[in-house]
Amino acid sequence: DDLQRVVEQVLAEEVPGDLMETGVWQGGSCILMRAVLKAWGDTQRKVWVADSFQGCPEPDPEAYPQDTHDRHHTFTNLQVPLQKVHANFLDFELLDTQVEFVAGWFQESMYNPRLEALPAL
Protein backbone atom coordinates (compact mmCIF):
# COMPACT_ATOMS: atom_id res chain seq x y z
CA ASP A 1 0.00 0.00 0.00
CA ASP A 2 2.79 2.47 0.87
CA LEU A 3 4.64 2.03 -2.42
CA GLN A 4 1.45 2.45 -4.42
CA ARG A 5 0.59 5.58 -2.42
CA VAL A 6 4.05 7.09 -3.00
CA VAL A 7 3.92 6.47 -6.75
CA GLU A 8 0.40 7.89 -6.95
CA GLN A 9 1.53 10.96 -5.00
CA VAL A 10 4.43 11.47 -7.42
CA LEU A 11 1.96 11.27 -10.30
CA ALA A 12 -0.72 13.43 -8.70
CA GLU A 13 1.77 16.16 -7.79
CA GLU A 14 3.44 15.87 -11.22
CA VAL A 15 6.88 15.38 -9.71
CA PRO A 16 9.27 14.96 -12.66
CA GLY A 17 11.41 11.90 -13.19
CA ASP A 18 11.42 8.14 -13.42
CA LEU A 19 10.96 5.44 -10.78
CA MET A 20 13.57 2.95 -9.60
CA GLU A 21 14.01 -0.02 -7.35
CA THR A 22 17.50 -1.15 -6.38
CA GLY A 23 17.87 -4.75 -5.30
CA VAL A 24 14.67 -6.07 -6.88
CA TRP A 25 14.81 -9.77 -5.95
CA GLN A 26 11.92 -11.11 -8.11
CA GLY A 27 10.70 -7.70 -9.30
CA GLY A 28 7.41 -7.42 -7.41
CA SER A 29 7.76 -3.79 -6.36
CA CYS A 30 8.89 -2.74 -9.85
CA ILE A 31 5.95 -4.57 -11.35
CA LEU A 32 3.63 -2.69 -8.98
CA MET A 33 5.21 0.64 -9.97
CA ARG A 34 4.79 -0.16 -13.66
CA ALA A 35 1.16 -1.19 -13.03
CA VAL A 36 0.43 2.12 -11.29
CA LEU A 37 1.93 4.06 -14.21
CA LYS A 38 -0.25 2.08 -16.60
CA ALA A 39 -3.38 2.59 -14.49
CA TRP A 40 -2.74 6.34 -14.43
CA GLY A 41 -2.10 6.42 -18.18
CA ASP A 42 1.50 7.59 -17.78
CA THR A 43 3.38 6.75 -20.97
CA GLN A 44 6.49 8.86 -20.36
CA ARG A 45 8.11 7.66 -17.15
CA LYS A 46 10.34 4.64 -16.96
CA VAL A 47 10.66 2.08 -14.20
CA TRP A 48 14.33 1.26 -13.63
CA VAL A 49 14.99 -2.27 -12.37
CA ALA A 50 18.49 -2.38 -10.83
CA ASP A 51 20.05 -5.52 -9.40
CA SER A 52 23.07 -7.76 -9.72
CA PHE A 53 20.67 -10.59 -10.64
CA GLN A 54 23.30 -12.76 -8.92
CA GLY A 55 22.30 -12.43 -5.27
CA CYS A 56 24.32 -10.49 -2.72
CA PRO A 57 28.05 -9.79 -2.98
CA GLU A 58 30.51 -11.35 -0.57
CA PRO A 59 31.19 -9.12 2.42
CA ASP A 60 34.24 -6.89 2.48
CA PRO A 61 35.19 -6.94 6.18
CA GLU A 62 38.22 -4.77 5.58
CA ALA A 63 36.05 -1.92 4.30
CA TYR A 64 32.97 -2.79 6.42
CA PRO A 65 33.99 -4.59 9.62
CA GLN A 66 30.38 -4.90 10.78
CA ASP A 67 29.74 -7.25 7.81
CA THR A 68 32.46 -9.72 8.83
CA HIS A 69 30.08 -12.61 9.53
CA ASP A 70 27.37 -11.72 7.04
CA ARG A 71 26.18 -14.79 5.09
CA HIS A 72 23.63 -13.25 2.68
CA HIS A 73 25.91 -14.02 -0.26
CA THR A 74 25.31 -17.74 0.42
CA PHE A 75 21.50 -17.51 0.25
CA THR A 76 20.65 -19.02 -3.13
CA ASN A 77 17.03 -17.85 -2.92
CA LEU A 78 18.34 -14.30 -3.37
CA GLN A 79 19.96 -15.24 -6.69
CA VAL A 80 17.13 -14.44 -9.11
CA PRO A 81 18.33 -14.24 -12.73
CA LEU A 82 17.38 -11.38 -15.00
CA GLN A 83 15.39 -13.78 -17.22
CA LYS A 84 13.16 -14.70 -14.26
CA VAL A 85 12.43 -11.04 -13.50
CA HIS A 86 11.64 -10.50 -17.21
CA ALA A 87 9.24 -13.45 -17.05
CA ASN A 88 7.54 -12.02 -13.96
CA PHE A 89 6.88 -8.74 -15.81
CA LEU A 90 5.52 -10.74 -18.75
CA ASP A 91 3.15 -12.64 -16.45
CA PHE A 92 1.42 -9.32 -15.76
CA GLU A 93 1.77 -8.06 -19.35
CA LEU A 94 3.88 -5.15 -18.11
CA LEU A 95 7.22 -5.68 -19.86
CA ASP A 96 7.49 -2.85 -22.37
CA THR A 97 9.66 0.10 -23.36
CA GLN A 98 8.91 1.85 -20.06
CA VAL A 99 10.85 -0.83 -18.17
CA GLU A 100 14.65 -0.54 -18.14
CA PHE A 101 16.99 -3.07 -16.55
CA VAL A 102 20.33 -2.13 -14.99
CA ALA A 103 22.38 -5.24 -14.27
CA GLY A 104 25.50 -5.26 -12.13
CA TRP A 105 26.81 -4.55 -8.67
CA PHE A 106 25.67 -1.13 -7.48
CA GLN A 107 29.13 0.44 -7.36
CA GLU A 108 29.51 -0.47 -11.07
CA SER A 109 26.02 0.15 -12.38
CA MET A 110 24.50 3.14 -10.57
CA TYR A 111 26.67 5.69 -12.34
CA ASN A 112 24.70 5.31 -15.54
CA PRO A 113 24.25 8.33 -17.83
CA ARG A 114 20.77 7.09 -18.76
CA LEU A 115 19.63 7.66 -15.16
CA GLU A 116 18.33 11.16 -14.63
CA ALA A 117 15.74 12.49 -12.16
CA LEU A 118 14.34 9.88 -9.78
CA PRO A 119 11.53 11.09 -7.50
CA ALA A 120 10.97 7.60 -6.07
CA LEU A 121 13.87 5.25 -5.36
Steps between C-alpha positions, in 0.01 A plus 500: 500500500779747587685456171181542300414813700846651442487438125148642480613807695790551258253480212232716660749773591667471157844451651739458205714194447501124477454230764761251618544203725849387597537140608180368342514130593211366284378841381171528689535863605613605151206317350268688737658833401458420131137397563427831674650694208282302261187551711564875506564508125860617540688416181811711561662380821723198519532244776867418557566147626850489654656186643802276468260217408763283672400533865702694755873570474746344741568723799805723506595495870803717440283785372192413712602320820139469616436265203772253602262211570229589251381193305245654259728423206440128568119523483415349162138617521631855455662406168217580258620520138405786273301260278277408796427866576421554129260205516330643809434828315364300206263310730327832569535626141711791624834447325527783249717795401425675830694232689880529503734247659834594656705189572812498714631571846386842619846657512538409129151562369348799681717755323303462180455802271152376407386557860370850553241633747360239738219621728444151643790265571 
